[in-house]
């Protein structure tokens, strides 16, 4: 008896997240007579939903609708702005669309265009879209593992999306923040009291990580569960190192600390969970809230039987790795230490980065014909060539835009050699603060406007929540972050990045008003150069400030002649040796080996 041939669909989408929903909604108006199959490992009644609405709002205990997919107000993806909700009924009634829930794609034959499924069946495709996203990275010693609902939640959450055993996710539990199942468990832990209904566990909630998720989670827990204390453990100095400057990070850290008592353990790496039965004399952390320090040893007894998976975390000082481990007790632990792409099921058939992210071009095409990838699982190769610069797409905004773009490409409605005009976009919320970021954070210099200094208190600082950071690379604005901007200001951020405006001086930029640059990104763009001309700083105040950097002694008004070349480069001039010799002769006629500030300013500015 011959083996049954798989059903062939025009479009097969693997993944049940935001990217899948926006791809289907973009196809739906003109789908027939084509067919589309969506393969999701999520439960039968859980359709793609707006994950930011869940992960950013899930920790508000009074917003139960964000944790109840069966309810009428759950934030399912919608078909267009203000459009109909794409719940289970929508998929069931949409002609040409088949939704296969509680099913996992386990392999693919690209040559045969066939996907193998967890139920033992196979399906064929003409076009394959990979939208499998990422899974949270956790410690090897942690029970949190897997990328599908079945692997992560099936034994803990019932068909009504209620916890089977609330005690399991209370004291000593471990958590990540990825989906609605994680939200259900985390809120349970926040509400948990001791068996005698007394809230007498004084250990802090420990949030591990220094990125977006850790920062947002620490803010949400501290704001919505103020009776609990939060300690953030990060292996660096500050939040979002490499994206924020030190001053930016401290701005948010001060708000968290001063408003809700969040404490910070900097330069510590979590090596493992602290076993509930472990006893002995251990060092811990205590001291200033903004920078916890190692304590002397004290004796720890076994944890209460109410603690389930752990009684805290084991730390190692990253600056002194030879030191003994440190124990940090925890009411419960939340990990926000990054993510890993769900791409291993592909079997290496498409081009990926060493860490498994799928490489796509500006039309979201993979290295395999008729196979596309969108969302967190992929990176865009800028320029469309192998070995080109890779751009991360790990944000919901990118997933939406990529999905809509691919829908046009596969239906032949969009033909453009340049592909998708993608400007990276991120947004976040910390307490009452909200910021948006457009562009790239890979910069030579970051200039902030309106940011209150790190020594200021939060309370009583007028206008402290509205400021901007401009990211400059090779003299061009490549990114902009706006904190506390209004609707009009935020609407202009993308345009600032797309303008690719050149600025003559970061120092000049820092003295501008935010709206000046938002209204005219080219405000500080230097004029075109003629033959033999160069751009240089000519304002007297700026020249004096530059001279002061090279003074032989502070306030002396004198500079060594040998530093003249460095000063002129700092001001924008790059002259050859002959030109420098003529300049030095004019400024140090007697050959004393020094140049005075008044002579230099008069010569330079005139």
Coordinates of C-alpha atoms in Angstrom, one line a residue:
X1 CA 0.0 0.0 0.0
X2 CA 1.5 3.3 -1.1
X3 CA 2.2 6.1 1.5
X4 CA -0.4 8.9 1.5
X5 CA 0.7 12.1 -0.1
X6 CA 0.8 15.1 2.1
X7 CA -1.7 17.9 1.6
X8 CA 0.0 20.8 -0.2
X9 CA -0.8 24.4 0.8
X10 CA 0.2 27.5 -1.0
X11 CA 1.5 29.0 2.2
X12 CA 2.6 27.2 5.3
X13 CA 3.4 29.3 8.4
X14 CA 5.3 27.7 11.2
X15 CA 4.7 29.6 14.4
X16 CA 1.8 31.0 16.3
X17 CA 3.0 34.5 17.3
X18 CA 2.6 38.1 16.2
X19 CA 4.4 37.5 12.9
X20 CA 2.2 34.7 11.9
X21 CA -1.0 36.7 12.7
X22 CA 0.1 39.8 10.7
X23 CA 1.1 37.6 7.7
X24 CA -2.3 35.9 7.6
X25 CA -4.2 39.1 8.1
X26 CA -2.3 40.7 5.2
X27 CA -3.1 37.8 3.0
X28 CA -6.7 37.2 4.0
X29 CA -8.5 39.9 2.0
X30 CA -7.2 38.4 -1.3
X31 CA -6.2 34.9 -0.3
X32 CA -8.7 32.7 -2.2
X33 CA -8.2 30.5 -4.2
X34 CA -4.9 30.1 -2.4
X35 CA -4.7 28.3 0.9
X36 CA -2.7 29.0 4.0
X37 CA -1.9 26.7 6.9
X38 CA -0.7 28.0 10.3
X39 CA 1.1 25.5 12.5
X40 CA 1.2 26.5 16.2
X41 CA 2.3 24.6 19.3
X42 CA 0.1 26.7 21.5
X43 CA -3.2 25.3 23.0
X44 CA -6.3 24.9 20.8
X45 CA -8.1 28.0 22.2
X46 CA -5.0 30.3 22.2
X47 CA -4.6 32.2 18.9
X48 CA -1.8 34.7 18.2
X49 CA -1.9 37.6 20.6
X50 CA -0.1 40.9 21.1
X51 CA 2.7 39.7 23.4
X52 CA 3.7 43.2 24.6
X53 CA 0.3 43.8 26.0
X54 CA 0.7 40.6 28.0
X55 CA 4.3 40.8 29.1
X56 CA 4.2 44.6 29.8
X57 CA 0.8 44.4 31.6
X58 CA 0.8 40.9 32.9
X59 CA 2.1 41.8 36.3
X60 CA -0.8 44.1 37.1
X61 CA -2.8 41.8 39.4
X62 CA -6.1 43.6 38.6
X63 CA -5.7 43.1 34.9
X64 CA -6.8 39.5 34.9
X65 CA -8.1 39.7 31.3
X66 CA -4.5 39.8 30.1
X67 CA -4.1 36.3 31.6
X68 CA -7.4 34.8 30.5
X69 CA -7.3 33.8 26.8
X70 CA -10.9 32.5 27.1
X71 CA -12.2 35.9 27.9
X72 CA -13.6 38.4 25.5
X73 CA -11.0 41.1 26.3
X74 CA -7.9 39.1 25.7
X75 CA -5.5 41.1 23.4
X76 CA -5.6 38.9 20.3
X77 CA -3.9 40.3 17.3
X78 CA -6.3 42.4 15.2
X79 CA -6.9 42.7 11.5
X80 CA -5.6 46.2 10.9
X81 CA -5.8 49.1 13.4
X82 CA -9.1 49.0 15.2
X83 CA -10.1 46.0 13.1
X84 CA -11.8 42.7 14.1
X85 CA -10.1 40.6 16.7
X86 CA -8.4 37.5 15.3
X87 CA -9.6 35.0 17.9
X88 CA -10.3 31.3 17.4
X89 CA -13.6 32.1 15.7
X90 CA -12.0 34.4 13.2
X91 CA -9.6 31.7 12.0
X92 CA -12.3 29.1 11.9
X93 CA -14.5 31.3 9.7
X94 CA -11.8 32.6 7.4
X95 CA -12.0 30.8 4.1
X96 CA -8.7 29.5 2.8
X97 CA -7.0 29.6 6.3
X98 CA -6.4 26.5 8.3
X99 CA -5.1 26.8 11.9
X100 CA -3.4 23.7 13.3
X101 CA -3.0 24.1 17.1
X102 CA -1.0 22.0 19.7
X103 CA 1.2 20.8 16.9
X104 CA 5.0 21.2 16.5
X105 CA 7.0 21.3 13.3
X106 CA 9.8 18.8 13.8
X107 CA 11.7 18.9 10.5
X108 CA 11.6 20.0 6.9
X109 CA 12.7 18.6 3.6
X110 CA 13.5 21.7 1.5
X111 CA 14.1 19.7 -1.6
X112 CA 10.6 18.1 -1.4
X113 CA 9.0 21.1 0.2
X114 CA 7.5 19.0 3.0
X115 CA 7.2 19.8 6.7
X116 CA 7.1 16.9 9.3
X117 CA 4.8 17.4 12.3
X118 CA 4.8 16.1 15.8
X119 CA 1.7 14.0 15.2
X120 CA 3.5 12.0 12.6
X121 CA 1.9 13.6 9.6
X122 CA 3.5 15.8 6.9
X123 CA 2.3 18.8 4.9
X124 CA 3.6 20.3 1.7
X125 CA 4.1 23.9 0.8
X126 CA 4.7 26.1 -2.1
X127 CA 5.9 28.9 0.1
X128 CA 7.2 28.4 3.7
X129 CA 7.3 31.1 6.3
X130 CA 9.3 30.5 9.5
X131 CA 8.0 32.6 12.5
X132 CA 9.0 30.4 15.4
X133 CA 10.5 33.2 17.5
X134 CA 12.8 32.6 20.4
X135 CA 12.8 30.9 23.8
X136 CA 14.1 32.4 27.1
X137 CA 17.7 31.5 28.0
X138 CA 17.9 30.0 31.5
X139 CA 20.5 28.2 33.7
X140 CA 21.2 24.6 33.1
X141 CA 20.3 23.9 36.7
X142 CA 16.9 25.5 36.3
X143 CA 13.7 23.6 35.5
X144 CA 12.6 26.2 33.0
X145 CA 13.3 24.8 29.6
X146 CA 11.6 24.2 26.2
X147 CA 10.1 26.4 23.6
X148 CA 6.5 25.2 23.3
X149 CA 3.4 25.4 25.5
X150 CA 3.4 21.7 26.0
X151 CA 7.1 21.7 27.1
X152 CA 6.7 24.7 29.4
X153 CA 3.1 24.7 30.8
X154 CA 1.1 21.6 30.0
X155 CA 1.6 20.1 33.4
X156 CA 1.0 23.3 35.3
X157 CA -1.9 25.1 33.6
X158 CA -5.2 23.5 32.9
X159 CA -7.6 24.0 30.0
X160 CA -9.2 27.0 31.7
X161 CA -5.7 28.7 32.0
X162 CA -5.6 28.2 35.7
X163 CA -2.7 26.9 37.7
X164 CA -3.1 23.3 38.8
X165 CA -1.1 23.8 41.9
X166 CA -0.7 27.5 43.0
X167 CA 1.8 26.4 45.7
X168 CA 4.3 25.3 43.1
X169 CA 4.6 28.9 41.8
X170 CA 5.0 30.7 45.1
X171 CA 8.0 30.8 47.4
X172 CA 11.2 29.4 45.8
X173 CA 9.8 29.3 42.3
X174 CA 11.7 30.3 39.1
X175 CA 10.2 32.3 36.2
X176 CA 10.8 33.8 32.8
X177 CA 8.6 36.4 31.0
X178 CA 7.8 35.2 27.5
X179 CA 4.1 34.3 27.2
X180 CA 0.8 34.3 28.9
X181 CA 1.6 31.1 30.7
X182 CA 4.6 32.7 32.3
X183 CA 2.4 35.6 33.3
X184 CA -0.1 33.4 35.1
X185 CA 2.7 31.8 37.1
X186 CA 4.4 35.0 37.9
X187 CA 1.3 36.7 39.2
X188 CA 0.7 33.7 41.4
X189 CA 4.1 34.0 42.9
X190 CA 3.6 37.7 43.6
X191 CA 0.3 37.0 45.4
X192 CA 1.6 34.0 47.3
X193 CA 1.5 34.2 51.1
X194 CA 2.6 31.6 53.7
X195 CA 0.4 28.6 54.4
X196 CA -1.0 30.4 57.5
X197 CA -1.9 33.4 55.4
X198 CA 0.9 35.5 57.0
X199 CA 3.1 37.4 54.6
X200 CA 6.3 36.9 56.7
X201 CA 8.8 36.0 54.0
X202 CA 11.1 39.0 53.9
X203 CA 13.5 37.7 51.2
X204 CA 13.6 39.9 48.1
X205 CA 12.2 38.9 44.7
X206 CA 15.4 38.4 42.7
X207 CA 15.4 39.5 39.0
X208 CA 18.4 38.3 37.1
X209 CA 19.7 40.2 34.0
X210 CA 20.6 43.6 32.7
X211 CA 18.5 43.9 29.6
X212 CA 15.1 45.0 28.5
X213 CA 13.2 42.2 30.1
X214 CA 14.9 42.4 33.4
X215 CA 14.5 46.2 33.6
X216 CA 10.8 46.0 32.7
X217 CA 10.1 43.1 35.0
X218 CA 11.8 44.8 38.0
X219 CA 9.8 47.9 37.3
X220 CA 6.4 46.1 37.0
X221 CA 6.9 43.9 40.1
X222 CA 8.0 46.8 42.3
X223 CA 5.2 49.1 41.1
X224 CA 2.4 46.5 41.3
X225 CA 3.5 44.5 44.3
X226 CA 5.0 47.2 46.5
X227 CA 4.9 45.0 49.6
X228 CA 7.6 42.9 48.0
X229 CA 11.2 44.0 47.7
X230 CA 13.1 43.6 44.4
X231 CA 16.8 43.0 44.0
X232 CA 18.3 43.1 40.4
X233 CA 21.4 41.0 39.8
X234 CA 23.4 41.9 36.7
X235 CA 26.8 40.8 35.5
X236 CA 27.7 44.3 34.3
X237 CA 27.7 47.8 35.8
X238 CA 24.3 49.0 34.5
X239 CA 21.1 48.3 32.6
X240 CA 21.5 47.9 28.8
X241 CA 25.2 48.4 28.6
X242 CA 26.1 48.9 25.0
X243 CA 22.7 50.6 24.3
X244 CA 22.5 53.2 27.0
X245 CA 25.2 55.4 28.3
X246 CA 26.0 55.3 32.0
X247 CA 24.0 58.4 32.6
X248 CA 20.9 57.0 30.8
X249 CA 21.1 53.8 32.8
X250 CA 21.4 55.6 36.1
X251 CA 18.4 57.7 35.3
X252 CA 16.1 54.6 35.3
X253 CA 18.0 52.9 38.1
X254 CA 17.5 56.0 40.4
X255 CA 13.8 56.0 39.6
X256 CA 13.5 52.3 40.5
X257 CA 15.6 52.7 43.7
X258 CA 14.2 56.0 45.0
X259 CA 10.5 55.3 44.2
X260 CA 10.2 51.6 45.0
X261 CA 13.3 50.6 46.9
X262 CA 14.8 48.4 44.1
X263 CA 18.3 47.3 45.0
X264 CA 21.1 46.5 42.6
X265 CA 23.8 43.8 42.7
X266 CA 26.3 44.8 40.0
X267 CA 29.0 42.7 38.5
X268 CA 27.7 39.4 39.8
X269 CA 27.0 36.3 37.7
X270 CA 24.4 33.8 38.8
X271 CA 26.1 30.4 38.5
X272 CA 23.2 28.1 39.9
X273 CA 20.1 28.0 42.0
X274 CA 20.6 27.7 45.8
X275 CA 19.2 24.3 46.9
X276 CA 16.4 24.4 49.4
X277 CA 18.2 21.9 51.7
X278 CA 21.6 23.7 51.6
X279 CA 22.8 24.9 55.0
X280 CA 26.0 26.4 56.3
X281 CA 27.8 29.7 56.8
X282 CA 27.8 31.8 53.6
X283 CA 28.5 35.3 52.5
X284 CA 25.5 37.3 51.1
X285 CA 24.8 40.8 49.8
X286 CA 23.8 43.9 51.6
X287 CA 24.5 47.6 51.9
X288 CA 23.7 50.6 49.6
X289 CA 20.6 50.0 47.5
X290 CA 22.3 51.2 44.3
X291 CA 25.3 49.0 44.8
X292 CA 25.0 46.0 47.1
X293 CA 28.3 44.6 48.5
X294 CA 29.5 41.3 49.9
X295 CA 28.8 40.7 53.6
X296 CA 30.5 38.6 56.2
X297 CA 29.5 35.0 56.5
X298 CA 26.3 34.2 58.4
X299 CA 24.7 30.9 59.1
X300 CA 21.7 29.8 57.0
X301 CA 19.4 27.0 58.1
X302 CA 17.4 24.9 55.6
X303 CA 14.6 26.7 53.8
X304 CA 11.0 26.4 54.9
X305 CA 9.2 23.5 53.3
X306 CA 7.1 26.1 51.4
X307 CA 10.0 26.8 49.2
X308 CA 9.8 24.6 46.1
X309 CA 12.6 24.8 43.6
X310 CA 15.2 26.9 45.3
X311 CA 15.8 29.2 48.2
X312 CA 17.7 31.8 46.2
X313 CA 20.7 32.0 43.8
X314 CA 24.4 31.3 44.0
X315 CA 26.6 34.2 42.8
X316 CA 30.1 34.7 41.6
X317 CA 31.8 38.1 41.6
X318 CA 32.8 38.8 38.0
X319 CA 35.5 41.2 39.0
X320 CA 37.0 38.7 41.5
X321 CA 36.1 35.3 40.1
X322 CA 38.6 33.6 42.4
X323 CA 36.5 34.5 45.4
X324 CA 34.1 32.1 47.1
X325 CA 30.5 31.9 45.9
X326 CA 27.9 34.2 47.5
X327 CA 24.4 33.1 48.4
X328 CA 21.4 35.5 47.9
X329 CA 18.1 34.4 49.4
X330 CA 15.0 35.0 47.2
X331 CA 11.3 34.9 47.7
X332 CA 11.3 33.8 44.0
X333 CA 13.6 34.3 41.0
X334 CA 12.9 35.8 37.6
X335 CA 15.4 35.3 34.8
X336 CA 15.8 37.9 32.0
X337 CA 19.2 36.8 30.6
X338 CA 18.5 36.8 26.9
X339 CA 17.0 34.4 24.4
X340 CA 17.8 31.6 21.9
X341 CA 16.3 31.1 18.5
X342 CA 13.8 28.3 17.8
X343 CA 15.6 27.1 14.6
X344 CA 17.1 23.7 15.5
X345 CA 14.2 21.9 14.0
X346 CA 15.3 23.1 10.5
X347 CA 18.3 20.8 10.7
X348 CA 20.8 23.3 9.4
X349 CA 19.1 23.5 6.0
X350 CA 19.2 27.3 5.9
X351 CA 22.0 29.8 6.5
X352 CA 22.2 30.8 10.1
X353 CA 24.5 32.7 12.5
X354 CA 26.7 30.6 14.8
X355 CA 24.0 31.1 17.5
X356 CA 21.2 29.8 15.3
X357 CA 19.5 33.0 14.1
X358 CA 18.3 32.6 10.5
X359 CA 19.9 35.0 8.0
X360 CA 17.5 36.8 5.6
X361 CA 17.8 39.5 3.0
X362 CA 15.9 42.7 2.9
X363 CA 12.9 40.9 1.5
X364 CA 13.0 38.4 4.4
X365 CA 14.1 35.6 2.1
X366 CA 16.4 32.8 3.5
X367 CA 19.2 31.1 1.7
X368 CA 16.6 28.5 0.4
X369 CA 14.2 29.3 -2.4
X370 CA 10.6 30.0 -1.4
X371 CA 11.5 30.0 2.2
X372 CA 11.1 33.2 4.3
X373 CA 11.7 34.0 8.0
X374 CA 10.4 36.9 10.1
X375 CA 10.5 38.1 13.7
X376 CA 12.8 37.2 16.5
X377 CA 14.1 34.1 14.9
X378 CA 16.1 35.9 12.2
X379 CA 18.5 38.7 11.4
X380 CA 18.6 40.8 8.3
X381 CA 21.7 40.9 6.2
X382 CA 22.1 44.5 5.2
X383 CA 23.1 45.0 1.6
X384 CA 21.7 41.5 0.7
X385 CA 25.1 39.8 0.5
X386 CA 26.6 36.9 2.5
X387 CA 28.9 38.2 5.1
X388 CA 27.2 41.6 5.3
X389 CA 26.3 43.5 8.4
X390 CA 23.6 41.7 10.4
X391 CA 20.7 43.6 11.9
X392 CA 18.7 42.1 14.8
X393 CA 14.9 42.0 14.4
X394 CA 14.0 41.1 18.0
X395 CA 11.0 43.4 18.5
X396 CA 7.3 43.2 17.9
X397 CA 7.4 46.2 15.6
X398 CA 9.8 44.4 13.3
X399 CA 7.7 41.2 13.3
X400 CA 4.7 43.1 12.2
X401 CA 6.4 45.0 9.4
X402 CA 8.3 42.0 8.1
X403 CA 5.0 39.9 8.0
X404 CA 3.2 42.6 6.0
X405 CA 6.2 42.9 3.7
X406 CA 6.5 39.2 3.0
X407 CA 2.8 39.0 2.3
X408 CA 3.2 41.5 -0.5
X409 CA 6.3 39.8 -1.8
X410 CA 4.9 36.3 -2.1
X411 CA 1.7 37.6 -3.8
X412 CA 3.8 39.6 -6.3
X413 CA 2.4 42.9 -5.1
X414 CA 5.7 44.3 -4.1
X415 CA 8.7 44.4 -6.4
X416 CA 11.7 46.5 -5.3
X417 CA 15.3 45.7 -5.5
X418 CA 16.1 47.5 -2.3
X419 CA 13.6 45.4 -0.3
X420 CA 12.1 46.5 3.0
X421 CA 13.0 49.9 4.3
X422 CA 13.6 48.7 7.9
X423 CA 14.6 51.1 10.6
X424 CA 15.0 49.2 13.9
X425 CA 12.5 50.4 16.5
X426 CA 12.2 49.5 20.2
X427 CA 10.1 50.9 23.0
X428 CA 9.8 50.2 26.7
X429 CA 8.1 51.3 29.9
X430 CA 9.8 51.7 33.3
X431 CA 7.4 52.7 36.1
X432 CA 5.7 55.9 34.8
X433 CA 8.5 56.5 32.3
X434 CA 8.2 55.5 28.6
X435 CA 10.9 55.7 26.0
X436 CA 11.2 55.0 22.3
X437 CA 14.3 54.2 20.3
X438 CA 14.8 54.3 16.5
X439 CA 17.8 53.3 14.6
X440 CA 21.2 51.8 15.6
X441 CA 22.9 52.0 19.0
X442 CA 26.3 51.3 17.4
X443 CA 27.8 54.7 17.8
X444 CA 31.1 56.5 18.3
X445 CA 29.4 59.1 20.5
X446 CA 26.0 59.5 22.3
X447 CA 24.9 63.1 22.9
X448 CA 22.1 63.6 25.4
X449 CA 19.8 66.7 25.6
X450 CA 17.8 67.4 28.7
X451 CA 19.1 64.4 30.8
X452 CA 19.4 65.3 34.5
X453 CA 22.8 64.5 35.9
X454 CA 23.3 61.3 37.9
X455 CA 23.7 63.2 41.1
X456 CA 20.2 64.7 41.0
X457 CA 17.3 63.3 43.0
X458 CA 14.2 62.1 41.2
X459 CA 11.7 63.9 43.2
X460 CA 11.3 67.6 42.5
X461 CA 13.3 67.7 39.3
X462 CA 11.2 69.7 36.9
X463 CA 11.1 68.2 33.4
X464 CA 13.5 65.4 34.3
X465 CA 11.4 62.8 32.5
X466 CA 11.7 64.4 29.0
X467 CA 15.1 64.0 27.4
X468 CA 16.7 62.6 24.2
X469 CA 19.8 60.8 23.2
X470 CA 21.3 61.1 19.8
X471 CA 23.6 58.3 18.5
X472 CA 26.4 59.5 16.2
X473 CA 28.6 57.2 14.0
X474 CA 31.2 58.7 11.6
X475 CA 29.6 62.1 12.2
X476 CA 26.0 61.0 11.2
X477 CA 23.0 60.6 13.4
X478 CA 22.2 56.8 13.2
X479 CA 19.9 56.5 16.2
X480 CA 17.7 58.5 18.6
X481 CA 16.2 57.7 21.9
X482 CA 13.3 59.8 23.3
X483 CA 12.2 59.5 26.9
X484 CA 8.9 61.1 27.9
X485 CA 8.3 62.5 24.5
X486 CA 4.8 63.7 23.4
X487 CA 3.0 62.3 20.4
X488 CA 4.3 64.9 18.1
X489 CA 7.9 64.4 19.2
X490 CA 7.7 60.6 18.9
X491 CA 6.3 60.8 15.4
X492 CA 9.4 62.6 14.2
X493 CA 12.0 60.2 15.6
X494 CA 12.1 57.8 12.6
X495 CA 12.5 60.7 10.2
X496 CA 15.6 61.9 12.1
X497 CA 17.2 58.5 11.6
X498 CA 16.2 58.2 7.9
X499 CA 17.6 61.7 7.3
X500 CA 21.1 60.4 7.9
X501 CA 22.0 63.9 9.0
X502 CA 25.6 64.8 9.5
X503 CA 26.5 67.0 12.5
X504 CA 29.6 69.1 12.6
X505 CA 30.0 68.7 16.4
X506 CA 28.5 66.6 19.1
X507 CA 29.2 69.4 21.6
X508 CA 27.1 71.8 19.5
X509 CA 24.4 69.2 19.3
X510 CA 24.3 68.9 23.0
X511 CA 23.6 72.7 23.3
X512 CA 20.5 72.5 21.0
X513 CA 16.9 72.1 22.0
X514 CA 15.4 68.7 21.4
X515 CA 12.7 70.1 19.1
X516 CA 15.2 72.0 17.1
X517 CA 16.8 68.7 15.9
X518 CA 13.5 66.9 15.6
X519 CA 12.1 69.6 13.4
X520 CA 15.3 70.0 11.3
X521 CA 17.7 67.0 11.5
X522 CA 20.1 68.8 9.2
X523 CA 20.3 71.9 11.5
X524 CA 24.0 71.2 12.3
X525 CA 25.0 69.7 8.9
X526 CA 28.1 71.5 7.8
X527 CA 28.1 73.2 4.4
X528 CA 29.7 71.5 1.3
X529 CA 33.5 71.9 1.1
X530 CA 35.4 73.6 -1.6
X531 CA 38.9 72.7 -2.8
X532 CA 41.3 72.7 0.1
X533 CA 38.6 73.6 2.7
X534 CA 37.8 71.7 5.9
X535 CA 35.2 71.9 8.5
X536 CA 36.4 73.4 11.8
X537 CA 35.0 74.8 15.0
X538 CA 35.0 78.6 14.9
X539 CA 33.0 79.8 17.9
X540 CA 35.4 81.4 20.4
X541 CA 33.8 79.7 23.5
X542 CA 34.2 76.2 21.9
X543 CA 37.8 77.0 20.9
X544 CA 38.7 78.1 24.4
X545 CA 37.1 74.9 25.8
X546 CA 39.2 72.8 23.4
X547 CA 42.4 74.6 24.3
X548 CA 41.8 74.1 28.0
X549 CA 42.0 70.3 27.4
X550 CA 45.6 70.7 26.3
X551 CA 46.8 73.3 28.8
X552 CA 50.2 72.6 30.4
X553 CA 48.6 73.3 33.8
X554 CA 44.9 74.0 34.4
X555 CA 44.2 77.7 34.1
X556 CA 47.6 78.6 32.9
X557 CA 46.5 79.7 29.5
X558 CA 49.6 78.0 28.0
X559 CA 50.0 74.9 25.9
X560 CA 53.1 73.0 24.8
X561 CA 53.8 73.6 21.1
X562 CA 54.0 69.8 20.6
X563 CA 50.3 69.5 21.5
X564 CA 49.3 72.0 18.8
X565 CA 48.6 69.3 16.2
X566 CA 46.3 67.3 18.5
X567 CA 44.4 70.5 19.4
X568 CA 43.9 71.4 15.7
X569 CA 42.6 67.9 14.9
X570 CA 40.2 68.2 17.8
X571 CA 38.9 71.4 16.3
X572 CA 38.5 69.8 12.8
X573 CA 41.7 70.5 11.0
X574 CA 44.1 67.8 9.8
X575 CA 47.1 69.6 8.3
X576 CA 50.3 68.1 6.9
X577 CA 53.7 68.6 8.4
X578 CA 54.6 71.7 6.3
X579 CA 51.4 73.4 7.2
X580 CA 51.9 72.6 10.9
X581 CA 55.4 74.0 10.7
X582 CA 54.1 77.3 9.3
X583 CA 51.4 77.5 11.9
X584 CA 53.8 76.9 14.8
X585 CA 56.1 79.6 13.4
X586 CA 53.3 82.0 13.5
X587 CA 52.1 81.1 17.0
X588 CA 55.5 80.6 18.7
X589 CA 57.7 83.1 16.9
X590 CA 60.4 83.1 19.6
X591 CA 60.6 79.3 19.8
X592 CA 59.7 79.1 23.5
X593 CA 57.9 75.8 23.0
X594 CA 54.5 77.2 24.2
X595 CA 51.4 78.7 22.7
X596 CA 49.2 81.1 24.7
X597 CA 45.4 80.9 24.5
X598 CA 44.8 84.5 23.5
X599 CA 47.2 84.3 20.5
X600 CA 45.7 80.9 19.4
X601 CA 42.1 82.0 19.7
X602 CA 42.7 85.3 17.8
X603 CA 44.6 83.4 15.0
X604 CA 42.2 80.5 14.8
X605 CA 38.9 82.5 14.7
X606 CA 40.2 85.2 12.3

